[in-house]
mmCIF file of the C-alpha atoms, coordinates in Angstrom:
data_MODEL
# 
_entry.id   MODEL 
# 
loop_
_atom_site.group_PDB 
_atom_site.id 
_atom_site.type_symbol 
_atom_site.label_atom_id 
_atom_site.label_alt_id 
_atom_site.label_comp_id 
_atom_site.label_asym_id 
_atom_site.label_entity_id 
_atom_site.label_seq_id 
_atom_site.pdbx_PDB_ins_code 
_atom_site.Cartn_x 
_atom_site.Cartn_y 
_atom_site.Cartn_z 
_atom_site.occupancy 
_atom_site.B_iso_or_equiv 
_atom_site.pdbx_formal_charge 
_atom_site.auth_seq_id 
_atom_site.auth_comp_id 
_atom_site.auth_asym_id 
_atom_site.auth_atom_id 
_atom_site.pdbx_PDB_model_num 
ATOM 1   C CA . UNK A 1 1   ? 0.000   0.000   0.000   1.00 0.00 ? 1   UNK A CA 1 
ATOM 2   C CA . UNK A 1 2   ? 1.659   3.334   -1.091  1.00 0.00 ? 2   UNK A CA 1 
ATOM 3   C CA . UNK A 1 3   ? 1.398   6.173   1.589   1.00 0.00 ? 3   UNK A CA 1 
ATOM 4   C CA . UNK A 1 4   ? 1.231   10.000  0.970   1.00 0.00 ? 4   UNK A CA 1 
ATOM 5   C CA . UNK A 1 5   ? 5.043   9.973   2.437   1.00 0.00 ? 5   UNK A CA 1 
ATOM 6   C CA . UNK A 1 6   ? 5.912   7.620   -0.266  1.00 0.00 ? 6   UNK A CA 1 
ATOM 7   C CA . UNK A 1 7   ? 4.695   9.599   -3.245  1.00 0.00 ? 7   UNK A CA 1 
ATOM 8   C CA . UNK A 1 8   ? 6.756   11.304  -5.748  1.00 0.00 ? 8   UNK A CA 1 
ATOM 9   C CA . UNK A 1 9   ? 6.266   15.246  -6.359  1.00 0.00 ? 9   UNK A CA 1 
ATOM 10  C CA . UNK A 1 10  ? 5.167   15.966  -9.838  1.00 0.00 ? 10  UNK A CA 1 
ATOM 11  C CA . UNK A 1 11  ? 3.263   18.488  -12.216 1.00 0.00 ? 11  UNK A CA 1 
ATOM 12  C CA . UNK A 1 12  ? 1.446   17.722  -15.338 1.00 0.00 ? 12  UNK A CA 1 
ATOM 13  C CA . UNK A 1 13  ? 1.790   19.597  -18.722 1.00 0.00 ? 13  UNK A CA 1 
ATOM 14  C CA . UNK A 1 14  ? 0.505   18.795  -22.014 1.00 0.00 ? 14  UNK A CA 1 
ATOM 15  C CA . UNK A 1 15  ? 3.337   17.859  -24.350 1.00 0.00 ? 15  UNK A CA 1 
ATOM 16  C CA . UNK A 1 16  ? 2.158   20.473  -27.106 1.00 0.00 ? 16  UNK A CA 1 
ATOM 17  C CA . UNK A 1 17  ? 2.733   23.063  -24.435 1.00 0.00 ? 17  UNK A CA 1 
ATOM 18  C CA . UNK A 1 18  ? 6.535   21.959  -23.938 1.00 0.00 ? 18  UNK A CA 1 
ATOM 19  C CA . UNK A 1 19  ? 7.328   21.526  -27.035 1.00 0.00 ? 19  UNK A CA 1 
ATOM 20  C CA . UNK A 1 20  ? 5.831   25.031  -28.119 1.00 0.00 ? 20  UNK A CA 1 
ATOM 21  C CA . UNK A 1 21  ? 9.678   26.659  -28.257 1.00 0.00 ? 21  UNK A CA 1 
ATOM 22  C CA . UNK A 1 22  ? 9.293   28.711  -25.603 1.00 0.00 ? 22  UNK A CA 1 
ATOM 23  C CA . UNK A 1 23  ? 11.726  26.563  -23.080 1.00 0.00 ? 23  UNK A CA 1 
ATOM 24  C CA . UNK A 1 24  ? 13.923  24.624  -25.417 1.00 0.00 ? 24  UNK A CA 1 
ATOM 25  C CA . UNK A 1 25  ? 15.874  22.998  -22.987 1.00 0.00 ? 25  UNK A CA 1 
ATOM 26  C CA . UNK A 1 26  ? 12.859  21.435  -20.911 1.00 0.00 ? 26  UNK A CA 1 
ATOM 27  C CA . UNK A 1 27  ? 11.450  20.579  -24.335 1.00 0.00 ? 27  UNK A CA 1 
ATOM 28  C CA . UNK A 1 28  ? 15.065  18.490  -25.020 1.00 0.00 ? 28  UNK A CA 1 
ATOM 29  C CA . UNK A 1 29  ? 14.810  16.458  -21.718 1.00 0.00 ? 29  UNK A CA 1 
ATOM 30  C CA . UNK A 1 30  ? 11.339  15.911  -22.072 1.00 0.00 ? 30  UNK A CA 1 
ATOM 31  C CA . UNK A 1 31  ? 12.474  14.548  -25.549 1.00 0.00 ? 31  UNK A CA 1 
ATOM 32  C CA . UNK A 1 32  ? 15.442  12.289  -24.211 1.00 0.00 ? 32  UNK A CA 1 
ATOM 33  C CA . UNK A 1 33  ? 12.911  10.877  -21.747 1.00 0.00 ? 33  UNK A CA 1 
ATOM 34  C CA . UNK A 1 34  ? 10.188  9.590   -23.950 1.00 0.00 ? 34  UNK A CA 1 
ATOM 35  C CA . UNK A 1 35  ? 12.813  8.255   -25.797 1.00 0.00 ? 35  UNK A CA 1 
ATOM 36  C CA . UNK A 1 36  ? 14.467  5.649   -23.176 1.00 0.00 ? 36  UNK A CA 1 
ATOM 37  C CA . UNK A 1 37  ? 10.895  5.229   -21.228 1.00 0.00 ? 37  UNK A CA 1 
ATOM 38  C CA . UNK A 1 38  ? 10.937  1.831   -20.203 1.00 0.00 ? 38  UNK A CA 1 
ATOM 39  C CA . UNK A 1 39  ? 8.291   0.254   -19.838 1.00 0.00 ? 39  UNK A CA 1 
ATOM 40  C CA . UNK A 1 40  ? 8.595   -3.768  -20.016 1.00 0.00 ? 40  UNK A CA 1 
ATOM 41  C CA . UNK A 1 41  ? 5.129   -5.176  -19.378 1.00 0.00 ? 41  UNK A CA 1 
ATOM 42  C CA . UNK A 1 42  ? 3.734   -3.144  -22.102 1.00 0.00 ? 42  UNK A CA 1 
ATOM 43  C CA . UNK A 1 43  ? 5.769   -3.429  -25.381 1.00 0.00 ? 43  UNK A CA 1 
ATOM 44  C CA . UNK A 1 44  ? 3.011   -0.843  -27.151 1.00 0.00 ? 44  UNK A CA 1 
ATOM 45  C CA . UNK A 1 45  ? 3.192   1.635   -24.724 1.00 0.00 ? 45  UNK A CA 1 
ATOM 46  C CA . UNK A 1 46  ? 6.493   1.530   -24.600 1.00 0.00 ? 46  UNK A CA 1 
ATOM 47  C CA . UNK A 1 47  ? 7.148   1.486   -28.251 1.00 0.00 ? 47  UNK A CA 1 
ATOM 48  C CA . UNK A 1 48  ? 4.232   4.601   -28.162 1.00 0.00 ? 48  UNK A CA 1 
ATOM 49  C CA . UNK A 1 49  ? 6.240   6.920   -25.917 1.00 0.00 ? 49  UNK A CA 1 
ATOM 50  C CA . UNK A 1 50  ? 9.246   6.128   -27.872 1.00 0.00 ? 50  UNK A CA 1 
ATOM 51  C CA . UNK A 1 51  ? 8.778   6.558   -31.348 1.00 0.00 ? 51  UNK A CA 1 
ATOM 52  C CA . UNK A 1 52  ? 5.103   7.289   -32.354 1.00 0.00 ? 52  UNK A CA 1 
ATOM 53  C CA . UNK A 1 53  ? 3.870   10.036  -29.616 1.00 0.00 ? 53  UNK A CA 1 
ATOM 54  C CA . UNK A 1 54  ? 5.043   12.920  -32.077 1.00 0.00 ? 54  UNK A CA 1 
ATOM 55  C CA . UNK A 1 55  ? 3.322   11.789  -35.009 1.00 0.00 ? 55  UNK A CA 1 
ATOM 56  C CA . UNK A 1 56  ? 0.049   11.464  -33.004 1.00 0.00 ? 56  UNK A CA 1 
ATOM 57  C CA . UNK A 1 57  ? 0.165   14.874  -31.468 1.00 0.00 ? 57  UNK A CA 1 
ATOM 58  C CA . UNK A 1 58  ? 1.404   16.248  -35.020 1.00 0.00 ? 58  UNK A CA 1 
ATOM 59  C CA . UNK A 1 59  ? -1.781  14.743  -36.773 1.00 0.00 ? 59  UNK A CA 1 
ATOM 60  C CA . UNK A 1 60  ? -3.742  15.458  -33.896 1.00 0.00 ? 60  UNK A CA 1 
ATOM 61  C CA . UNK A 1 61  ? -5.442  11.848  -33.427 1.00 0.00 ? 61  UNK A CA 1 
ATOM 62  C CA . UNK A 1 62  ? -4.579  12.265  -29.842 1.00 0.00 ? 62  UNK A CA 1 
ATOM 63  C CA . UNK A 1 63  ? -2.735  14.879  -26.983 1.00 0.00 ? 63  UNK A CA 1 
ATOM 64  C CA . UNK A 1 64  ? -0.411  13.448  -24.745 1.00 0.00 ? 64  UNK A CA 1 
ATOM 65  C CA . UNK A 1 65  ? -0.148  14.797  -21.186 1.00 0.00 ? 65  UNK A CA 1 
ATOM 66  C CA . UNK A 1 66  ? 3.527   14.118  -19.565 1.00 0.00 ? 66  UNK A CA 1 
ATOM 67  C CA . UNK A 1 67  ? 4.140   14.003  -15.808 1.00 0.00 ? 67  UNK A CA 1 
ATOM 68  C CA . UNK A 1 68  ? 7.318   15.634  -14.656 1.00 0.00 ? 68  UNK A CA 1 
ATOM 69  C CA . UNK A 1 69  ? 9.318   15.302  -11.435 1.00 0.00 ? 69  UNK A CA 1 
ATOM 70  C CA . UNK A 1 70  ? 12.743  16.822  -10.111 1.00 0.00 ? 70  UNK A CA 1 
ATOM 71  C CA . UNK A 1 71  ? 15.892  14.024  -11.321 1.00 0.00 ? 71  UNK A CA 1 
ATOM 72  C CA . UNK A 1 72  ? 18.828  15.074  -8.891  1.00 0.00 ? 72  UNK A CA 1 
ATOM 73  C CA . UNK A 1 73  ? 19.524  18.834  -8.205  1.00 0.00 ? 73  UNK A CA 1 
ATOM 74  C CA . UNK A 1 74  ? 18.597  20.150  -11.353 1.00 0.00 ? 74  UNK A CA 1 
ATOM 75  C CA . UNK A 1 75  ? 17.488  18.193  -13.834 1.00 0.00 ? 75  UNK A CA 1 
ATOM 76  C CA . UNK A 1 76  ? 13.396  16.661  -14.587 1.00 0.00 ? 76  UNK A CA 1 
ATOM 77  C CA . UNK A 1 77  ? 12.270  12.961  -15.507 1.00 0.00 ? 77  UNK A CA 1 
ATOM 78  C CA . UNK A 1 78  ? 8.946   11.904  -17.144 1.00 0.00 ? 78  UNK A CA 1 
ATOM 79  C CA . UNK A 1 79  ? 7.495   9.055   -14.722 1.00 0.00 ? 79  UNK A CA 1 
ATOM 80  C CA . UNK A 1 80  ? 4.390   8.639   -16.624 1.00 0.00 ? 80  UNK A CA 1 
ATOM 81  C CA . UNK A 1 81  ? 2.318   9.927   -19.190 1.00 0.00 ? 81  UNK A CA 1 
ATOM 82  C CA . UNK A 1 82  ? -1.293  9.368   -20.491 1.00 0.00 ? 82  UNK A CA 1 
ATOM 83  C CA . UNK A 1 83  ? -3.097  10.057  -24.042 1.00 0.00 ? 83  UNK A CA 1 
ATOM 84  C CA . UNK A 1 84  ? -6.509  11.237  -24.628 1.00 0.00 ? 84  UNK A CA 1 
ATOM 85  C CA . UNK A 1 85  ? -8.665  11.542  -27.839 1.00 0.00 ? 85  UNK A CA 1 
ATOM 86  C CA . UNK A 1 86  ? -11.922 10.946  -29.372 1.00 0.00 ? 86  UNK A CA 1 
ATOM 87  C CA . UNK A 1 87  ? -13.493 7.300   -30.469 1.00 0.00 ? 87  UNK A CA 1 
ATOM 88  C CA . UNK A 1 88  ? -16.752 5.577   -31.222 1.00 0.00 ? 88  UNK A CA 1 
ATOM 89  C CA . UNK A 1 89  ? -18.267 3.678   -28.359 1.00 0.00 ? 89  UNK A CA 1 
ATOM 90  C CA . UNK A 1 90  ? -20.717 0.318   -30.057 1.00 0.00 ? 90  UNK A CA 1 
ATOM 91  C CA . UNK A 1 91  ? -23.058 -0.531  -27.662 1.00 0.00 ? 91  UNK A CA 1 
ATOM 92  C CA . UNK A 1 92  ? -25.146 -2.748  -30.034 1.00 0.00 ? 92  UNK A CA 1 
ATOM 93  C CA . UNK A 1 93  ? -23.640 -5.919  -29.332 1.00 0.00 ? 93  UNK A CA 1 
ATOM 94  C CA . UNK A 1 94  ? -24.381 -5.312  -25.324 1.00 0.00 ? 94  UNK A CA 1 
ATOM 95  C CA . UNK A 1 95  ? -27.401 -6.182  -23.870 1.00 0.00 ? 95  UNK A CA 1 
ATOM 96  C CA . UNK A 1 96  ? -30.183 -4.029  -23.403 1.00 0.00 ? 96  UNK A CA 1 
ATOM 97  C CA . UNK A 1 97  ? -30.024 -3.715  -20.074 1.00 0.00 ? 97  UNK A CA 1 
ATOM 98  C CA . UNK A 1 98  ? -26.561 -2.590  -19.935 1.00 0.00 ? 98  UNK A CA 1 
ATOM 99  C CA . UNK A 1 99  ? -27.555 -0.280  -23.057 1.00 0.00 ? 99  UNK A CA 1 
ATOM 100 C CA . UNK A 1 100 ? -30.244 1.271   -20.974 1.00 0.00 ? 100 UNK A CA 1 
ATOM 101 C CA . UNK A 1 101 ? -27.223 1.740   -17.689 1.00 0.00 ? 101 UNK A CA 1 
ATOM 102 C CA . UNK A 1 102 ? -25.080 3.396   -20.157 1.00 0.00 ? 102 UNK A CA 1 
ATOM 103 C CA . UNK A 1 103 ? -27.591 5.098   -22.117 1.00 0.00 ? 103 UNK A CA 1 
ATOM 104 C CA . UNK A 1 104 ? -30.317 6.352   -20.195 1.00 0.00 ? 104 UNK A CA 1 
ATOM 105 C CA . UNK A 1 105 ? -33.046 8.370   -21.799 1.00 0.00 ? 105 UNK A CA 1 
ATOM 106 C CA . UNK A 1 106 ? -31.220 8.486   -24.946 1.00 0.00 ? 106 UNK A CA 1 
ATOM 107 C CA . UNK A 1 107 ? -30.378 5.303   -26.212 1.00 0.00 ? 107 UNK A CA 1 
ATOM 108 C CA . UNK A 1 108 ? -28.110 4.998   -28.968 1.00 0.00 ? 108 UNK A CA 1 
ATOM 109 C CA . UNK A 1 109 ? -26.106 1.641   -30.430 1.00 0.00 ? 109 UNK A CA 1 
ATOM 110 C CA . UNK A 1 110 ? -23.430 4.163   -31.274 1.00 0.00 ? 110 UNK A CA 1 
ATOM 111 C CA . UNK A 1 111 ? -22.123 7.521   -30.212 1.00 0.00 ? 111 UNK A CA 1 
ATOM 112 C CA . UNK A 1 112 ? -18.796 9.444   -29.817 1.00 0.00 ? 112 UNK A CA 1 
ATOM 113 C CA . UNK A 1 113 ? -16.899 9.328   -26.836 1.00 0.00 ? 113 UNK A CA 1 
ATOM 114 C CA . UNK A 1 114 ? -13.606 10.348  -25.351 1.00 0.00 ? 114 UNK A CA 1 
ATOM 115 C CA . UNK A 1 115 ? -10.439 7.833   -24.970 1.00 0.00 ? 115 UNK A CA 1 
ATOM 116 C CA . UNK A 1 116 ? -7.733  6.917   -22.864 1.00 0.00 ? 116 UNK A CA 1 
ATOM 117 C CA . UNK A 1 117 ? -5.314  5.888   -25.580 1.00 0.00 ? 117 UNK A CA 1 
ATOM 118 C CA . UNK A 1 118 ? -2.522  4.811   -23.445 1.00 0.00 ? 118 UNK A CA 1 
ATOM 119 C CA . UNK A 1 119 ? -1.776  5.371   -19.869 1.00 0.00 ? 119 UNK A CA 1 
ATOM 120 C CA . UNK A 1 120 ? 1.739   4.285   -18.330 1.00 0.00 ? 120 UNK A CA 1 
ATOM 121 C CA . UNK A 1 121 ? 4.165   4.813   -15.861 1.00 0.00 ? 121 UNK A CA 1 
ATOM 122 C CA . UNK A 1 122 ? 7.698   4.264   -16.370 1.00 0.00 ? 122 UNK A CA 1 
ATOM 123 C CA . UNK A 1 123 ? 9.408   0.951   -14.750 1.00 0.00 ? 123 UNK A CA 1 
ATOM 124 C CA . UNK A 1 124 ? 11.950  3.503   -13.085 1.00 0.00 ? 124 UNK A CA 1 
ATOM 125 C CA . UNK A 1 125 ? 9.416   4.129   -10.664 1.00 0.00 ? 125 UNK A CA 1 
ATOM 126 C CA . UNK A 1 126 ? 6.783   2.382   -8.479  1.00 0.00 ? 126 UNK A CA 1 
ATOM 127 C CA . UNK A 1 127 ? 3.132   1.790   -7.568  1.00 0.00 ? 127 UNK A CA 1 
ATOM 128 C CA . UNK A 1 128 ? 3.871   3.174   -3.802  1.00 0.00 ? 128 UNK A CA 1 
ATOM 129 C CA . UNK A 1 129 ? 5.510   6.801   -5.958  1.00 0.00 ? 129 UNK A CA 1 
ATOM 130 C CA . UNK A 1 130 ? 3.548   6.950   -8.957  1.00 0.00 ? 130 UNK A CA 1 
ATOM 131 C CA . UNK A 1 131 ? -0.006  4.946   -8.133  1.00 0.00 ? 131 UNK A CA 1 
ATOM 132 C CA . UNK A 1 132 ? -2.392  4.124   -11.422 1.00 0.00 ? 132 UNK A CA 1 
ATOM 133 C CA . UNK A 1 133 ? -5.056  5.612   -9.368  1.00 0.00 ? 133 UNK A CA 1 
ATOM 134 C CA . UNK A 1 134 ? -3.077  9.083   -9.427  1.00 0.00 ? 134 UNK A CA 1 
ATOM 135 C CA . UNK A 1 135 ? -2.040  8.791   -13.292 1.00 0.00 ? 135 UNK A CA 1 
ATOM 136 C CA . UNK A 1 136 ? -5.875  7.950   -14.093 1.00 0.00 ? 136 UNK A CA 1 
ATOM 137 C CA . UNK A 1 137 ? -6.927  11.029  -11.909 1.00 0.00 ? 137 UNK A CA 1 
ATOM 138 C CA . UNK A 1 138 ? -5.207  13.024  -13.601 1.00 0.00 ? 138 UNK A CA 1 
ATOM 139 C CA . UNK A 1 139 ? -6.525  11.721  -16.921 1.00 0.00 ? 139 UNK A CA 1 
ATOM 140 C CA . UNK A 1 140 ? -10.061 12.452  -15.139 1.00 0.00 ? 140 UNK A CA 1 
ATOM 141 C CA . UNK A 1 141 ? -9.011  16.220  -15.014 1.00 0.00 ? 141 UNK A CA 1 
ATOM 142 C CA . UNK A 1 142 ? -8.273  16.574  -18.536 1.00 0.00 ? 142 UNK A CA 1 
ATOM 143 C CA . UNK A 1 143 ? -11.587 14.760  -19.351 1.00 0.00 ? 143 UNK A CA 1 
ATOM 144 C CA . UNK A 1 144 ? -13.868 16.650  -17.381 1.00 0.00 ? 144 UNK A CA 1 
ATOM 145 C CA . UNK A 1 145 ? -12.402 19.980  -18.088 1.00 0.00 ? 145 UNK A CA 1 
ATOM 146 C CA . UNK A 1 146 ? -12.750 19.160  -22.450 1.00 0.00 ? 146 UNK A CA 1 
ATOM 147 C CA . UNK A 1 147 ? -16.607 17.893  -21.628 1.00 0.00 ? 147 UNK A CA 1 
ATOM 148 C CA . UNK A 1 148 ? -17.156 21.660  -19.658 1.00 0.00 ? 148 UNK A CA 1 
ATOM 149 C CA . UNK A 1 149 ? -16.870 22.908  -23.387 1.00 0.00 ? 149 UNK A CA 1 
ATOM 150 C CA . UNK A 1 150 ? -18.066 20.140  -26.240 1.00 0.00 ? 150 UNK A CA 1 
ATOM 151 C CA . UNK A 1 151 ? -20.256 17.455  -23.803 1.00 0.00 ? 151 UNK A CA 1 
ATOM 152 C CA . UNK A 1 152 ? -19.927 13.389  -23.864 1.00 0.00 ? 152 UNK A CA 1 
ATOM 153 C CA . UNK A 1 153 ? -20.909 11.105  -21.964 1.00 0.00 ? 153 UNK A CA 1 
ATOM 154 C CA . UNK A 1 154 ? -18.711 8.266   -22.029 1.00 0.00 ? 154 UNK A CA 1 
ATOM 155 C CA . UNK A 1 155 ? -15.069 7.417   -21.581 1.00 0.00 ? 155 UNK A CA 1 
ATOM 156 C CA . UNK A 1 156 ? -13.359 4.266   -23.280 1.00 0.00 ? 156 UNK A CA 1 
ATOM 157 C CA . UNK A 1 157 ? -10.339 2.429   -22.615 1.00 0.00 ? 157 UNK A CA 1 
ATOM 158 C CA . UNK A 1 158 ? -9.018  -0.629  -24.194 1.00 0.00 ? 158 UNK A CA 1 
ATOM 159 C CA . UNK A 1 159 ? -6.633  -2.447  -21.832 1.00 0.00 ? 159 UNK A CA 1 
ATOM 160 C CA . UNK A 1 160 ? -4.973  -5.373  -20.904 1.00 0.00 ? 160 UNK A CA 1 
ATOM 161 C CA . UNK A 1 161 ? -7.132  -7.488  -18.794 1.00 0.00 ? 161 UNK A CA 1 
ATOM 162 C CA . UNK A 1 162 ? -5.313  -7.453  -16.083 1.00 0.00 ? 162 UNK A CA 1 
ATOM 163 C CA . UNK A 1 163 ? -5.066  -3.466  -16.054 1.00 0.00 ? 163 UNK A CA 1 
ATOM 164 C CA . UNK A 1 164 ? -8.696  -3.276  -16.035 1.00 0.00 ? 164 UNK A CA 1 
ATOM 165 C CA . UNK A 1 165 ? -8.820  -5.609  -13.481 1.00 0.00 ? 165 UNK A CA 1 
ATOM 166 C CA . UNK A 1 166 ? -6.553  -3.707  -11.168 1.00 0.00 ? 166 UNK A CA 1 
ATOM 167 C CA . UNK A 1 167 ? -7.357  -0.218  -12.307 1.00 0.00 ? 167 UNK A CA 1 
ATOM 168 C CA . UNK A 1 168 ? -10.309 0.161   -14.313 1.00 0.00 ? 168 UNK A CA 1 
ATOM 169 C CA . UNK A 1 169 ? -12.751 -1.680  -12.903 1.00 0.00 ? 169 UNK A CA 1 
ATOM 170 C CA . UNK A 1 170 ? -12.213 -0.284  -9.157  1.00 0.00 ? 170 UNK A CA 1 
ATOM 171 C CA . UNK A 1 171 ? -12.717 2.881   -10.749 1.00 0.00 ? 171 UNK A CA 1 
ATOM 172 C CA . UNK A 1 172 ? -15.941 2.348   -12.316 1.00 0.00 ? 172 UNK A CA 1 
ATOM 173 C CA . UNK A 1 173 ? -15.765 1.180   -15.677 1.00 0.00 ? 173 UNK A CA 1 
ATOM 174 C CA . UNK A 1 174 ? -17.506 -1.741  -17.104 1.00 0.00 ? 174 UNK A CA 1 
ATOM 175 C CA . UNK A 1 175 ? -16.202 -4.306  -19.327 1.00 0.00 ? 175 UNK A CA 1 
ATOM 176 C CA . UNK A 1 176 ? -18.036 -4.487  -22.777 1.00 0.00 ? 176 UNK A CA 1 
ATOM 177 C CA . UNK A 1 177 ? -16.262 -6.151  -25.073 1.00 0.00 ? 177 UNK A CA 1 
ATOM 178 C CA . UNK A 1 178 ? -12.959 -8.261  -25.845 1.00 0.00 ? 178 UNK A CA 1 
ATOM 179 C CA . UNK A 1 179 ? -10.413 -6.053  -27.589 1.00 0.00 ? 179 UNK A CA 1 
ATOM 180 C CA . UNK A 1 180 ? -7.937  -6.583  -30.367 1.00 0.00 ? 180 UNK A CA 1 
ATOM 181 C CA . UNK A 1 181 ? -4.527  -6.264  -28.952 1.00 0.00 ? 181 UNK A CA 1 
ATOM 182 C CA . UNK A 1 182 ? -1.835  -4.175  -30.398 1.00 0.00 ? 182 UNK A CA 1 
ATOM 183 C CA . UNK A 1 183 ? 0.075   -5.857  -33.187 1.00 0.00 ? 183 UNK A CA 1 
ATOM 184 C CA . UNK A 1 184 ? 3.214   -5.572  -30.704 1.00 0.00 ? 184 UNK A CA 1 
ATOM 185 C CA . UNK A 1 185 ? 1.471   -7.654  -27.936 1.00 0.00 ? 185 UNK A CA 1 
ATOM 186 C CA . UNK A 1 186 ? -0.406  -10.436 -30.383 1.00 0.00 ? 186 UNK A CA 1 
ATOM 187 C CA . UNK A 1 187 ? -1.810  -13.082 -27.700 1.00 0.00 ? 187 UNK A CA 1 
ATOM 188 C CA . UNK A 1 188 ? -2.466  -10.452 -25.048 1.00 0.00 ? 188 UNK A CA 1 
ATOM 189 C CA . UNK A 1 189 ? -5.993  -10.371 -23.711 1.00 0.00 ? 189 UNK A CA 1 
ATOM 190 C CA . UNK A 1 190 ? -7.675  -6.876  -24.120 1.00 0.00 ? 190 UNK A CA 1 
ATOM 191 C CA . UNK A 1 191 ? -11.120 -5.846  -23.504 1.00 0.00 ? 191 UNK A CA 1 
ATOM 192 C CA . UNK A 1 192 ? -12.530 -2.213  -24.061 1.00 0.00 ? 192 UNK A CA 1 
ATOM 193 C CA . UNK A 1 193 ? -14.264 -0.806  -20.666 1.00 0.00 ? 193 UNK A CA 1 
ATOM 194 C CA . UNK A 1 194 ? -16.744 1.919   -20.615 1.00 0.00 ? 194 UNK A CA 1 
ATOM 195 C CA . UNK A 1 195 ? -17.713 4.479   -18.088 1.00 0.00 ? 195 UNK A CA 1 
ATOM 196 C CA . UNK A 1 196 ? -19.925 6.977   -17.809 1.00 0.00 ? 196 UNK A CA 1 
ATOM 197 C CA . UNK A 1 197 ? -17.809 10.217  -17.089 1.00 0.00 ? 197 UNK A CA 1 
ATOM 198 C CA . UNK A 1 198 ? -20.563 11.372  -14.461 1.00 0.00 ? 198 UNK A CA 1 
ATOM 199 C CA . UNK A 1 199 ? -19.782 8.664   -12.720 1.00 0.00 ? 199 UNK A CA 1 
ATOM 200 C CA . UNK A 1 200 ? -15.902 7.588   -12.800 1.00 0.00 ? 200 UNK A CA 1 
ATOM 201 C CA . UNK A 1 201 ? -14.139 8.888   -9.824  1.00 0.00 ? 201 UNK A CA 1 
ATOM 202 C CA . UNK A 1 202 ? -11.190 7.158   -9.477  1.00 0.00 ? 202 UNK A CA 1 
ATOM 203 C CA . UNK A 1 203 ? -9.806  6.922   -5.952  1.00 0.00 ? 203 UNK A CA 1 
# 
């Protein structure tokens, strides 16, 4: 169990933002950092942070958030990060009673909602400094603050199993179907969870 004591320091910035040109060195680092992130149980993610995270933000399928914490006396480390975007939730293949849950007044078998793309934190650091919990409330932030402006209803998240398990679920989402795994992780076992962003509140 991680305890307050135990927890890193850290502020959160959206990549555009530090790679705008106004602080070229912190935009380096942050470069250098994305570019060794290790992260071993998830060969996607890891390959993401690495080598496609530019291209996304460029074409703007997605905007990455980075976490950043003090590395010695004056230099910064990205822990984690976590991607958010825009997808199409199917509800037509759930039943109707989980259709109405979801749904309510409205029902519809498809409709837009917002993504978690990837979420990870680095294998540098651990669940007791860097919780899921605190990486997915951050992602809640970010959520909430985009639906103040354009609306939505639902958040998505395709994940390993045993992420949702651990993460997802305790947090309110609901498995609804099995997901296709990243071509990088054929075999894995993925599912896509839904939640209602009026109701996910991650601890």
């Amino acid at each position: 169990m991680s305890t307050e004591s135990s927890r890193i320091s850290y502020f959160v910035l959206a990549l555009a933002e530090v790679l705008d040109g106004s602080q070229p060195a912190l935009a380096q680092r942050v470069k250098e950092r994305l570019e060794s992130f290790v992260c071993a149980r998830s060969p996607h993610l890891e390959k993401f942070a690495r080598t496609e995270v530019h291209k996304y933000e460029r074409h703007g399928h997605s905007k990455t958030y980075v976490f950043l914490t003090s590395s010695g006396e004056s230099d910064i480390d990205v822990p984690a990060f976590f991607t958010v975007g825009m997808t199409s939730l199917d509800l037509s293949a759930t039943s109707a009673s989980k259709r109405k849950k979801f749904s309510g007044d409205v029902s519809l078998s498809v409709t837009g909602a917002y993504s978690i793309a990837e979420l990870a934190r680095s294998d540098a650091y651990t669940s007791a400094q860097l919780p899921g919990e605190v990486i997915l409330g951050e992602a809640n932030v970010v959520i909430r603050q985009a639906r103040e402006y354009v609306a939505g209803r639902f958040l998505v998240v395709d994940a390993q199993r045993v992420v949702y398990e651990r993460l997802y679920a305790p947090a309110g989402f609901s498995e609804i179907a099995t997901a296709r795994p990243p071509g990088d992780m054929a075999g894995a076992d993925f599912v896509t969870a839904c939640s209602k962003i009026s109701g996910w509140a991650p601890a």
